[in-house]
Coordinates of N, CA and C in Angstrom, one line a residue:
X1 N 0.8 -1.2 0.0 CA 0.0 0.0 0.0 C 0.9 1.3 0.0
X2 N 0.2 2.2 -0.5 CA 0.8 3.5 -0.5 C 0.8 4.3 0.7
X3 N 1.6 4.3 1.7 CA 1.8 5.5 2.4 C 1.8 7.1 2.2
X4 N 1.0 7.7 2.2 CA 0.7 9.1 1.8 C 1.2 10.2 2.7
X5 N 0.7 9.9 4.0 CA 1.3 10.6 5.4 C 1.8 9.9 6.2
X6 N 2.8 10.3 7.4 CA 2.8 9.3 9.0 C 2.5 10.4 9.9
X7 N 2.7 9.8 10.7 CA 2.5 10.8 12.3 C 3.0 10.1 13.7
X8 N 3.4 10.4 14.2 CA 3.7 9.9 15.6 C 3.1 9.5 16.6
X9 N 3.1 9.5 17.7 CA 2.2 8.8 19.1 C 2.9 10.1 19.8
X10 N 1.9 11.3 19.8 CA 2.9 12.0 21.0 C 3.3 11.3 22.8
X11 N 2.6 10.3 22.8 CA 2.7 9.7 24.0 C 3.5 8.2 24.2
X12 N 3.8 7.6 23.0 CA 5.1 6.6 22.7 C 5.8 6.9 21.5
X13 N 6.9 6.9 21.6 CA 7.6 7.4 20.4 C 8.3 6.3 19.7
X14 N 8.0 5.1 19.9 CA 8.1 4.0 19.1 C 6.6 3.6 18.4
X15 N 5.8 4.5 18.6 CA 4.3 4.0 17.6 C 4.6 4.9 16.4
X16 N 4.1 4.7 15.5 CA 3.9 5.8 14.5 C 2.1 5.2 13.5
X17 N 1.9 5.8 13.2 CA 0.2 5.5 12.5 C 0.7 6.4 10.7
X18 N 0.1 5.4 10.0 CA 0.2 6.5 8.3 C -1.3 6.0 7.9
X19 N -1.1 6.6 6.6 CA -2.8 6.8 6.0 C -2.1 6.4 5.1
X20 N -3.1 5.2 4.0 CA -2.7 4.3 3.4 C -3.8 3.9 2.3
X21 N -3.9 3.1 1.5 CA -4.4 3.0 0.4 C -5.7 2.6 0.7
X22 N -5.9 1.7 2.0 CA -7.0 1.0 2.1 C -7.0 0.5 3.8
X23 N -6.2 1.3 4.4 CA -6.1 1.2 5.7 C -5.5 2.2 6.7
X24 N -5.4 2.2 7.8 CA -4.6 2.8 8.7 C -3.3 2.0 9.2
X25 N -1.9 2.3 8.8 CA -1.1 1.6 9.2 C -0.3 1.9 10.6
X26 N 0.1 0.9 10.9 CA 0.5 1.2 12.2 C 1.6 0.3 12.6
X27 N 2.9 1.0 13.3 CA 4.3 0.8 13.6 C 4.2 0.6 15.3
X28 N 5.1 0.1 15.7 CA 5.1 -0.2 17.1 C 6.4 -0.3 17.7
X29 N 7.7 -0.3 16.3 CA 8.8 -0.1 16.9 C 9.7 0.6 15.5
X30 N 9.3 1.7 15.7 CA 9.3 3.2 14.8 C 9.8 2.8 13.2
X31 N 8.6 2.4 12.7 CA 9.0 2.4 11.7 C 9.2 0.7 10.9
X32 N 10.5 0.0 11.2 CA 11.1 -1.1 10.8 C 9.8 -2.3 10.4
X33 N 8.6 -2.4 11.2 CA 7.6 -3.3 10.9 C 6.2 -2.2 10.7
X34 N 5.3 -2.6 10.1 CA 3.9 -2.2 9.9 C 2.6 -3.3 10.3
X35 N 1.4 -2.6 10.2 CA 0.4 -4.0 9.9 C -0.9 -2.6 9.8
X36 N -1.7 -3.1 8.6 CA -2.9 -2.4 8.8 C -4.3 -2.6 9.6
X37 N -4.9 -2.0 9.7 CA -5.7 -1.6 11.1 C -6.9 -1.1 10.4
X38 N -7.7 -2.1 9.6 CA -9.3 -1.6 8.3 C -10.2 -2.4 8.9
X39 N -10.4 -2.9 9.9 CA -12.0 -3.2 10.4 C -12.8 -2.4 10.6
X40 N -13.4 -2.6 9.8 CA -15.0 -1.9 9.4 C -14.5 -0.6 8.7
X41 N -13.3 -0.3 8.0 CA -13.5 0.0 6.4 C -13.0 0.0 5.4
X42 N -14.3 -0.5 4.4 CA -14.0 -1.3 3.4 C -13.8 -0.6 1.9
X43 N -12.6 -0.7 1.3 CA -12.5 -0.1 0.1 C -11.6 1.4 0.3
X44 N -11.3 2.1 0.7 CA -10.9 3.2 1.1 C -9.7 3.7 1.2
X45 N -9.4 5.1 0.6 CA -8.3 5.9 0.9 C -8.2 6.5 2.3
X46 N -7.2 6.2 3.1 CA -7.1 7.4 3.9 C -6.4 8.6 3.6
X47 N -7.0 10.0 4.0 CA -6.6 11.0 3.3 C -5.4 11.9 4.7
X48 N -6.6 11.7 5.7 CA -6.2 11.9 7.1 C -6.6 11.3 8.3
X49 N -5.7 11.6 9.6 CA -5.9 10.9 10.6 C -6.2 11.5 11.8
X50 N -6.9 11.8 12.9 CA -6.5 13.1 14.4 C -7.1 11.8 15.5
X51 N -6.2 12.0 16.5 CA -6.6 11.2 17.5 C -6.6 12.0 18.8
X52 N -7.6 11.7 19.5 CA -7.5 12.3 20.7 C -6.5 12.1 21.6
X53 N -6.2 13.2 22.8 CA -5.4 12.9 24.0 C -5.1 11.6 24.6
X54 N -6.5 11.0 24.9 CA -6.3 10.2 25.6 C -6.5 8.6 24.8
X55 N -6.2 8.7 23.0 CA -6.2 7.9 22.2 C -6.8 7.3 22.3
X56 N -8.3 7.4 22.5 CA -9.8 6.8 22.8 C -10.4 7.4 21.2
X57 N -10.5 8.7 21.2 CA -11.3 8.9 19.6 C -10.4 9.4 19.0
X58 N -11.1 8.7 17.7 CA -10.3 8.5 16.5 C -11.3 9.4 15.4
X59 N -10.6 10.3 14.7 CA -11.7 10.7 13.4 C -10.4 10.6 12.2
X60 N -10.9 9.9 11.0 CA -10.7 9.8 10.1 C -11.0 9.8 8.7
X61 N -10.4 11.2 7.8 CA -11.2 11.5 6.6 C -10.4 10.4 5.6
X62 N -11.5 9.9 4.7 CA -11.6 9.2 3.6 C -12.0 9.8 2.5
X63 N -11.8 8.8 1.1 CA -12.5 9.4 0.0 C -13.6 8.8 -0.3
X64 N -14.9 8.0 0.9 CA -15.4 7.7 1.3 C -16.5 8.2 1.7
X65 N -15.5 9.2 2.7 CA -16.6 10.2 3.8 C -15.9 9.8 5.3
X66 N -16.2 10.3 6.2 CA -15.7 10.2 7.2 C -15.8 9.1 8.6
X67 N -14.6 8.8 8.7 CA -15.0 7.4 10.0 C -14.5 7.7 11.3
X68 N -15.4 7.1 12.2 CA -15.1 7.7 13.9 C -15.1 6.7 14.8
X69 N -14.4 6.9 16.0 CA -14.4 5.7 17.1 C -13.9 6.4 18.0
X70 N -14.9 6.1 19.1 CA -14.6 6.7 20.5 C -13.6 5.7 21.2
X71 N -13.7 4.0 20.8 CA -13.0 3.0 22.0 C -11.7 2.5 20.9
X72 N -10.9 3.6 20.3 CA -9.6 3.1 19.4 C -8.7 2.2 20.4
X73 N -8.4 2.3 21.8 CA -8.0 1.5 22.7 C -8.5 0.0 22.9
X74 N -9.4 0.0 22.6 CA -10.3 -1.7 22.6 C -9.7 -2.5 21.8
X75 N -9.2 -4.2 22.1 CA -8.9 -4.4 20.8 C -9.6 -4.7 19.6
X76 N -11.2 -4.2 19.7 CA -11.9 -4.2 18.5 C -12.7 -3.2 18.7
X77 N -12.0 -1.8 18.5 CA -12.6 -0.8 18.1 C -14.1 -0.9 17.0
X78 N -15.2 -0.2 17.5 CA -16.0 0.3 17.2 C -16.5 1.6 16.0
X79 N -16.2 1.1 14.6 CA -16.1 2.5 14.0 C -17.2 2.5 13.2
X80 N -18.0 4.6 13.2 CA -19.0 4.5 12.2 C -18.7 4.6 11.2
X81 N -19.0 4.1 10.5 CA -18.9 4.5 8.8 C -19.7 4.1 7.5
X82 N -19.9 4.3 6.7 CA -19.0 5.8 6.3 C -20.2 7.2 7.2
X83 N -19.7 8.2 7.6 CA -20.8 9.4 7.9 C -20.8 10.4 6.7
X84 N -21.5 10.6 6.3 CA -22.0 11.0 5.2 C -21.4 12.9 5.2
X85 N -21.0 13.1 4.1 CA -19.9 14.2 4.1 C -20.1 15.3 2.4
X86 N -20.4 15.8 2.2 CA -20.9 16.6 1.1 C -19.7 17.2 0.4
X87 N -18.6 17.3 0.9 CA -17.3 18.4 0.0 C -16.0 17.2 0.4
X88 N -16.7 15.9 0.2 CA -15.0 14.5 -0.1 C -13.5 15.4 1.5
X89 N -14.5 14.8 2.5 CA -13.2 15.1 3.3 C -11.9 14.8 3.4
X90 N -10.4 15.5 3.2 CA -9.4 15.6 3.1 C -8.4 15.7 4.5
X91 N -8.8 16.7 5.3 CA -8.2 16.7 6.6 C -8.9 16.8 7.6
X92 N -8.8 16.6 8.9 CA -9.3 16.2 10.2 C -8.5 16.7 11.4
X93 N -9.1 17.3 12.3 CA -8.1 17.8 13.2 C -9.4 17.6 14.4
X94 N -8.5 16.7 15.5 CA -9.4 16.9 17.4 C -8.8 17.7 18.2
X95 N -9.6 18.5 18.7 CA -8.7 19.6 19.7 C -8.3 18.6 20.9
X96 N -7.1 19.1 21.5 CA -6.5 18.1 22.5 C -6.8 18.2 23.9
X97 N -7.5 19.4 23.9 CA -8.4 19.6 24.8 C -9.7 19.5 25.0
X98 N -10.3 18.9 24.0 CA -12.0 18.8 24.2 C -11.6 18.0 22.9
X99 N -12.1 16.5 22.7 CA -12.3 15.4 21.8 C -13.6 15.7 21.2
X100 N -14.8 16.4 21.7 CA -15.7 16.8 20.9 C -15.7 18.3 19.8
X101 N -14.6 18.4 20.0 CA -14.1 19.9 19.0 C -13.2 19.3 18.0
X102 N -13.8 19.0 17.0 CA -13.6 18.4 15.5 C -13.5 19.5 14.4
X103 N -12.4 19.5 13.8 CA -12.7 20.5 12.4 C -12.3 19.7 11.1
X104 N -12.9 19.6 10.2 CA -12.7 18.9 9.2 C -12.4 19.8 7.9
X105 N -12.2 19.4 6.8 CA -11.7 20.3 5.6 C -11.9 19.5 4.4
X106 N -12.3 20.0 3.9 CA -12.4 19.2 2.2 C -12.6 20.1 1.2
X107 N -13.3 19.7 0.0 CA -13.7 20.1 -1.1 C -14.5 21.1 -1.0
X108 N -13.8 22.3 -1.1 CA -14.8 23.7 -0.8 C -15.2 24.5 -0.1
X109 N -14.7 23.4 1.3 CA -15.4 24.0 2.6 C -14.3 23.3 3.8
X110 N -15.1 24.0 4.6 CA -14.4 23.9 6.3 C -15.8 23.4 7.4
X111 N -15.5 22.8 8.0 CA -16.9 22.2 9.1 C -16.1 22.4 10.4
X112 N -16.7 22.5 11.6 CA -16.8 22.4 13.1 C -17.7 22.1 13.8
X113 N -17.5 20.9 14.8 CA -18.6 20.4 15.7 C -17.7 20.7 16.5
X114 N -18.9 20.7 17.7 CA -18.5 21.0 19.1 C -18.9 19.6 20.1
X115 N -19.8 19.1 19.3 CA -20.7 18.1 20.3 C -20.4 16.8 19.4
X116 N -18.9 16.7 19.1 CA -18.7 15.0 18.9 C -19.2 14.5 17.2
X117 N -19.3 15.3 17.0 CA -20.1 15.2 15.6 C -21.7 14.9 15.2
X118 N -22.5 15.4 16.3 CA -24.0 15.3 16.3 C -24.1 16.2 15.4
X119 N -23.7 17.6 15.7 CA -24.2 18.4 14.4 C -22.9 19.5 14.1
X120 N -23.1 19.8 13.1 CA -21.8 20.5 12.1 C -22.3 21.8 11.7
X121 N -21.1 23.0 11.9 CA -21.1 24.4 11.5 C -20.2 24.6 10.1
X122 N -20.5 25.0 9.5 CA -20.2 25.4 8.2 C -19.3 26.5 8.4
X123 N -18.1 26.7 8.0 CA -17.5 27.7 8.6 C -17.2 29.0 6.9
X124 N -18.3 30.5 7.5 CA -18.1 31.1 6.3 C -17.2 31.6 5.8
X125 N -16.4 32.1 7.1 CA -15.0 32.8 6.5 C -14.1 31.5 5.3
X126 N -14.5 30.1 4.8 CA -13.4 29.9 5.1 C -13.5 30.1 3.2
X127 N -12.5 30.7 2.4 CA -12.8 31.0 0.9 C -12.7 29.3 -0.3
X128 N -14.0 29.6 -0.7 CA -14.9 28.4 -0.8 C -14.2 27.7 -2.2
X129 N -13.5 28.6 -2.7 CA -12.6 28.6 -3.5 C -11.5 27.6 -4.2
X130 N -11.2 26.9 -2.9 CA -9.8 26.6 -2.8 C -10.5 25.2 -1.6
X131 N -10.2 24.0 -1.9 CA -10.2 23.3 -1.1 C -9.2 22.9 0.3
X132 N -9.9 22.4 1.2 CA -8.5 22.4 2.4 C -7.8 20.8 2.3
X133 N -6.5 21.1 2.3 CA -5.8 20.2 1.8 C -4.7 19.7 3.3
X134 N -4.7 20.8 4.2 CA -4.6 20.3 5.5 C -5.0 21.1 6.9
X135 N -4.8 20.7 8.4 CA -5.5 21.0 9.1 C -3.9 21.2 10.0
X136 N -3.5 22.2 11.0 CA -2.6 22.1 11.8 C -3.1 22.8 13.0
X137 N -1.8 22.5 14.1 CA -2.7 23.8 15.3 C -1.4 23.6 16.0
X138 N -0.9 25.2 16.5 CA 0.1 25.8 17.2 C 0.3 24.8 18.5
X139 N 1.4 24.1 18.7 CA 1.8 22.8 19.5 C 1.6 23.9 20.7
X140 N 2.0 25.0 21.2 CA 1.4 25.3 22.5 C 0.9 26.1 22.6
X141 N -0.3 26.6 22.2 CA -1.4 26.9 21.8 C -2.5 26.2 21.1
X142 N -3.2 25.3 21.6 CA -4.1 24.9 20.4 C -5.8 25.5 19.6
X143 N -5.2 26.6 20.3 CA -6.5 27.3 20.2 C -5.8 28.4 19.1
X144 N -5.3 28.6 18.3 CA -4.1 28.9 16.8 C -4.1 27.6 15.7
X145 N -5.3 28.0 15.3 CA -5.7 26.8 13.8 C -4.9 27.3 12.8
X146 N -4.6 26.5 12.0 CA -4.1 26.5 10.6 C -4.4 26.0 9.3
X147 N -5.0 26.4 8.3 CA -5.3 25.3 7.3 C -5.1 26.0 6.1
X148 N -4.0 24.8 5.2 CA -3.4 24.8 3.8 C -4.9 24.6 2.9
X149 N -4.5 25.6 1.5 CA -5.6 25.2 0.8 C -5.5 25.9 -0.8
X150 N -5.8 24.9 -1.6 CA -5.4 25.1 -2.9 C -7.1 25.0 -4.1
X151 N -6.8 25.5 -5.0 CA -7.9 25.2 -6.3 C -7.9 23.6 -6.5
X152 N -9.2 22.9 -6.4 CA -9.2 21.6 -6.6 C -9.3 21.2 -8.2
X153 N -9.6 22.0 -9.1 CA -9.7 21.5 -10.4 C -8.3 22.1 -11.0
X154 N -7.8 20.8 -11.8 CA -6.9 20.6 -12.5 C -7.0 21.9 -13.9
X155 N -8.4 22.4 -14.5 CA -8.1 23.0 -14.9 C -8.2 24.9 -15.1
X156 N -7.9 24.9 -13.9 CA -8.2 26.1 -13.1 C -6.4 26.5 -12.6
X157 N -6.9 27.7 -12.7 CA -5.2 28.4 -12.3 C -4.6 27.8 -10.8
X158 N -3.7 27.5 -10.6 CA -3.3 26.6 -9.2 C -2.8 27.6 -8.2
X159 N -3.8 28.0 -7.2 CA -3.2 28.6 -6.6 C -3.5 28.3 -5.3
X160 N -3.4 28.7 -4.4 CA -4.1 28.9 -2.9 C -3.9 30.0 -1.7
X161 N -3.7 29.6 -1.0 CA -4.2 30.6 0.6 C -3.7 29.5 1.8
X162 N -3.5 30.4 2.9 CA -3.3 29.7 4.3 C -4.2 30.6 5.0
X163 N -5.3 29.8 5.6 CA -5.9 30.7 6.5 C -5.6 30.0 8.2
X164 N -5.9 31.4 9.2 CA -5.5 31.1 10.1 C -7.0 31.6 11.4
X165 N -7.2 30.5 12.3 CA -7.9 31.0 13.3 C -7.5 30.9 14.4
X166 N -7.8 32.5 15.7 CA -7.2 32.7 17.0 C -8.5 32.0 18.0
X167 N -9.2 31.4 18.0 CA -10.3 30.8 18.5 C -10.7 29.4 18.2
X168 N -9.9 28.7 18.2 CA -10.2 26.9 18.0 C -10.9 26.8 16.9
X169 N -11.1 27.4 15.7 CA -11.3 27.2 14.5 C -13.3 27.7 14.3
X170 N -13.2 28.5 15.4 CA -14.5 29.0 15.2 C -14.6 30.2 14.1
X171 N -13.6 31.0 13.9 CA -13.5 32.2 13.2 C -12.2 32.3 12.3
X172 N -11.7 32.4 11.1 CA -10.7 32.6 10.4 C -10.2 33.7 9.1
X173 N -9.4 34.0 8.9 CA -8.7 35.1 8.6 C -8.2 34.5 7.8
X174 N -7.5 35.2 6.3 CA -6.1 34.5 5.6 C -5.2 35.3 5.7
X175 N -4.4 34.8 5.5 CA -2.5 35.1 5.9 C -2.2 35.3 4.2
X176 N -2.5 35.8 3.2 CA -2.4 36.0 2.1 C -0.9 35.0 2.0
X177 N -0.2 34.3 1.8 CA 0.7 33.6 1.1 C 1.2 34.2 0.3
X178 N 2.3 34.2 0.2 CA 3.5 34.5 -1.1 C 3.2 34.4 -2.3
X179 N 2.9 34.5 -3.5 CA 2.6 34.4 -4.8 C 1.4 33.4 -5.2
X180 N 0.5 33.5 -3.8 CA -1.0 32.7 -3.6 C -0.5 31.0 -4.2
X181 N 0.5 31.1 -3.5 CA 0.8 29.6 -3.2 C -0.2 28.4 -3.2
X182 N -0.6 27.7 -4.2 CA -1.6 26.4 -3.9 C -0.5 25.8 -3.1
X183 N -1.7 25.2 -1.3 CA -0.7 24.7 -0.2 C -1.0 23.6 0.4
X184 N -0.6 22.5 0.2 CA -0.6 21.6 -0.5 C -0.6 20.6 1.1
X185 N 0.1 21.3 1.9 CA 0.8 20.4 3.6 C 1.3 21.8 4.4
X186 N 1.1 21.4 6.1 CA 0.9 22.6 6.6 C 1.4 22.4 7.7
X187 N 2.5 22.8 8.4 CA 2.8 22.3 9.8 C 3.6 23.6 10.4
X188 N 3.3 23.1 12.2 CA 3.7 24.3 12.9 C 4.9 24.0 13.9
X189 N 6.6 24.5 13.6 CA 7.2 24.3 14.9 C 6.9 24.0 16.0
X190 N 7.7 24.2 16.8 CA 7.5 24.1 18.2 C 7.5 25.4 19.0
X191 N 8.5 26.5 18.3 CA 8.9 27.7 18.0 C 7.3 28.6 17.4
X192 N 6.4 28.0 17.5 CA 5.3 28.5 16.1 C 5.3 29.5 14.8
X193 N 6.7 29.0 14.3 CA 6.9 29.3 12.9 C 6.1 28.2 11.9
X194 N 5.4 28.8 11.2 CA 4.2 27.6 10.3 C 5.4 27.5 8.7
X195 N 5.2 26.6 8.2 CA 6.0 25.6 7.2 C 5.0 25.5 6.6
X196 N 5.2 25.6 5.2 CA 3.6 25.3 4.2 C 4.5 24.5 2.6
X197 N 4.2 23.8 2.7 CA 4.6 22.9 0.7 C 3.9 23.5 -0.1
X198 N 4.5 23.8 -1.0 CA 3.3 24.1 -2.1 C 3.8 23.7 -3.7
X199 N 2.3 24.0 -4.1 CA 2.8 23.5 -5.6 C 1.7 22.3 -6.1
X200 N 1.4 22.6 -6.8 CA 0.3 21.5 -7.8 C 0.6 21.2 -9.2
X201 N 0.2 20.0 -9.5 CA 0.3 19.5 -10.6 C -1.2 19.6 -11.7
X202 N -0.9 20.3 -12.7 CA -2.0 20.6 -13.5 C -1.7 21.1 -15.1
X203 N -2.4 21.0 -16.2 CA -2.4 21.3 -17.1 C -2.6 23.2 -17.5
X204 N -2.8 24.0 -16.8 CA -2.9 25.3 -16.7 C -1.9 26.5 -16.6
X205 N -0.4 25.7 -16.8 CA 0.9 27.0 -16.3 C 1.2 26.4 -15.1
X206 N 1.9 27.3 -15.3 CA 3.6 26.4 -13.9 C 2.6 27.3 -12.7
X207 N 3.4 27.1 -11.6 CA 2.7 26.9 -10.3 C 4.1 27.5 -9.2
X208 N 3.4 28.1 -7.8 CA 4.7 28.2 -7.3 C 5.1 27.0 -6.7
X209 N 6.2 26.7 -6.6 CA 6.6 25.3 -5.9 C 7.5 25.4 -4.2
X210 N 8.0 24.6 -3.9 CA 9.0 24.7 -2.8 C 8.3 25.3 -1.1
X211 N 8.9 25.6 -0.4 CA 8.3 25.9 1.3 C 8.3 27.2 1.6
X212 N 7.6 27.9 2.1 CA 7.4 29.0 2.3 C 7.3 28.7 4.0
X213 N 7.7 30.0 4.8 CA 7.9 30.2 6.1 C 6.9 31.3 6.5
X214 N 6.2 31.0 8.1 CA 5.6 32.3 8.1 C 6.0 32.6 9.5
X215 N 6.5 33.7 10.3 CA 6.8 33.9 11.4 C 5.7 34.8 12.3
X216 N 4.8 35.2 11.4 CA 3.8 35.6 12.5 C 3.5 37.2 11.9
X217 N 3.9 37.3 10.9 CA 4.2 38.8 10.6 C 4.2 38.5 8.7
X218 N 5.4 37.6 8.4 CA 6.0 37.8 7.1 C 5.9 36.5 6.3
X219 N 5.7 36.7 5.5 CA 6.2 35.0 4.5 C 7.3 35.3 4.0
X220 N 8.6 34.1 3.9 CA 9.5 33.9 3.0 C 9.5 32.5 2.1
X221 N 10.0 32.5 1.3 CA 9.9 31.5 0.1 C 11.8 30.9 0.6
X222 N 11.7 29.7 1.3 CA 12.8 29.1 1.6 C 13.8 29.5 0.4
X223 N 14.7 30.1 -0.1 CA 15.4 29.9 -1.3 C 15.9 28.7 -1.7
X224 N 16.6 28.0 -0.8 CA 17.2 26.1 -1.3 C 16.3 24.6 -1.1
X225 N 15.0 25.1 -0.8 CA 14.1 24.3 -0.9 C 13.7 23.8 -2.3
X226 N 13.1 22.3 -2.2 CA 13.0 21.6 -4.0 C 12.1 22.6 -4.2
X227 N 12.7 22.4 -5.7 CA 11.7 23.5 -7.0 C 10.6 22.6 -7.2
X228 N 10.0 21.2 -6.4 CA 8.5 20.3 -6.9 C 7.5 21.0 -6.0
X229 N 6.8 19.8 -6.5 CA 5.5 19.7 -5.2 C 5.7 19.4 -4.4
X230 N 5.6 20.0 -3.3 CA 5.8 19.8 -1.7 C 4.2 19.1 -1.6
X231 N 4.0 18.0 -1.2 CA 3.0 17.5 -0.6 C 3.0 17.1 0.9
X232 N 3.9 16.7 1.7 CA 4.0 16.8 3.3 C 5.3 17.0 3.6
X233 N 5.3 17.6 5.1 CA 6.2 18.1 5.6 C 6.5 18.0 7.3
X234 N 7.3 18.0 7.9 CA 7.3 16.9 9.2 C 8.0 18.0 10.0
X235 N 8.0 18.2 11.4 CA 8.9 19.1 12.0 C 9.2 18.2 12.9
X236 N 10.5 18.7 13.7 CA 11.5 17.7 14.6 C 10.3 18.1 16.2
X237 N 9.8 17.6 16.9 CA 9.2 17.9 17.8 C 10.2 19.0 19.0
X238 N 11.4 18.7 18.5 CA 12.6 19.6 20.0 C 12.8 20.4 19.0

């Protein structure tokens, strides 16, 4: 299977979890072995992954629609699926402070529940334009949302935006980007300097490519960073 993303266990650092062609994979002694983890779903891309604090809920976007589990600890987790999802969800973020504060991102739009996923807010600010391609949040602060986001049709000018919310993703702003960077992967220091990939592949004219930095104020365009498509990007947690 294809590994697309990984992520870590902030709480063992010999686990690691990736999103995979038709499963969720999962490491146990960093890396060297895998095994996938798809009961109860069938057929499916994972696109993204967010797990709670206390690694009980699980929300995970597919090209599917979206799948949840409150008892991921069990060894036979409980997952719904598929939940039925209108703009093909892409990224997934649980606040680590409240497991019922969900923001999701896809095709056109941005969503937020508060209550676990019973019911969903549409979020207007977020420019409908540009699909969300990822979901981040300031490691000490998590109330400092972040989400990468680019034109989903191939034959449309490739561009995008980083928008940013000071409120757990209730309200959001854009950070205008560097040469409206289609942004492709999105992560935040530890330092909360934000990292953004960018660059798409399309038949429409070249595109900007490479990483762009934002310190809270400025964007810079890495200068020795690859001239491709940045699709993910990882930060050292120290």
């Amino acid at each position: 299977n294809r590994v697309s993303n990984v992520w870590p266990d902030s709480a063992d650092d010999t686990r690691l979890y990736g999103s995979t062609f038709g499963a969720v994979a999962i490491s146990t002694d960093q890396g060297v072995s895998w095994i996938d983890s798809n009961a109860g779903l069938t057929a499916v891309t994972v696109l993204d992954v967010s797990q709670s604090s206390d690694k009980n809920t699980v929300w995970i976007a597919t090209n599917a629609g979206l799948a949840h589990t409150t008892n991921f600890t069990d060894e036979s987790p409980t997952w719904e699926f598929p939940i039925n999802y209108d703009y093909y969800p892409a990224a997934v973020w649980i606040s680590p402070t409240d497991s019922n504060l969900v923001m999701v991102g896809g095709y056109e739009a941005l969503y937020r529940t508060t209550d676990g996923g019973e019911t969903w807010e549409t979020i207007g600010d977020w420019n409908s334009a540009y699909a969300v391609q990822q979901l981040a949040a300031d490691l000490n602060d998590p109330t400092m949302l972040y989400a990468a986001g680019a034109v989903q049709s191939l034959n449309d000018t490739l561009v995008g935006d980083v928008m940013m919310s000071t409120d757990s993703g209730a309200n959001w702003a854009s950070l205008a980007i560097d040469d409206q960077a289609a942004s492709q992967t999105i992560v935040v220091a530890k330092d909360g300097t934000v990292y953004v990939g960018a660059g798409a592949l399309g038949i429409n004219g070249d595109t900007a490519t490479g990483i762009y930095k934002y310190d809270g104020t400025a964007w810079t365009h890495l200068p020795d960073s690859p001239d491709e498509q940045i699709t993910s990007l990882a930060t050292d947690p120290d």
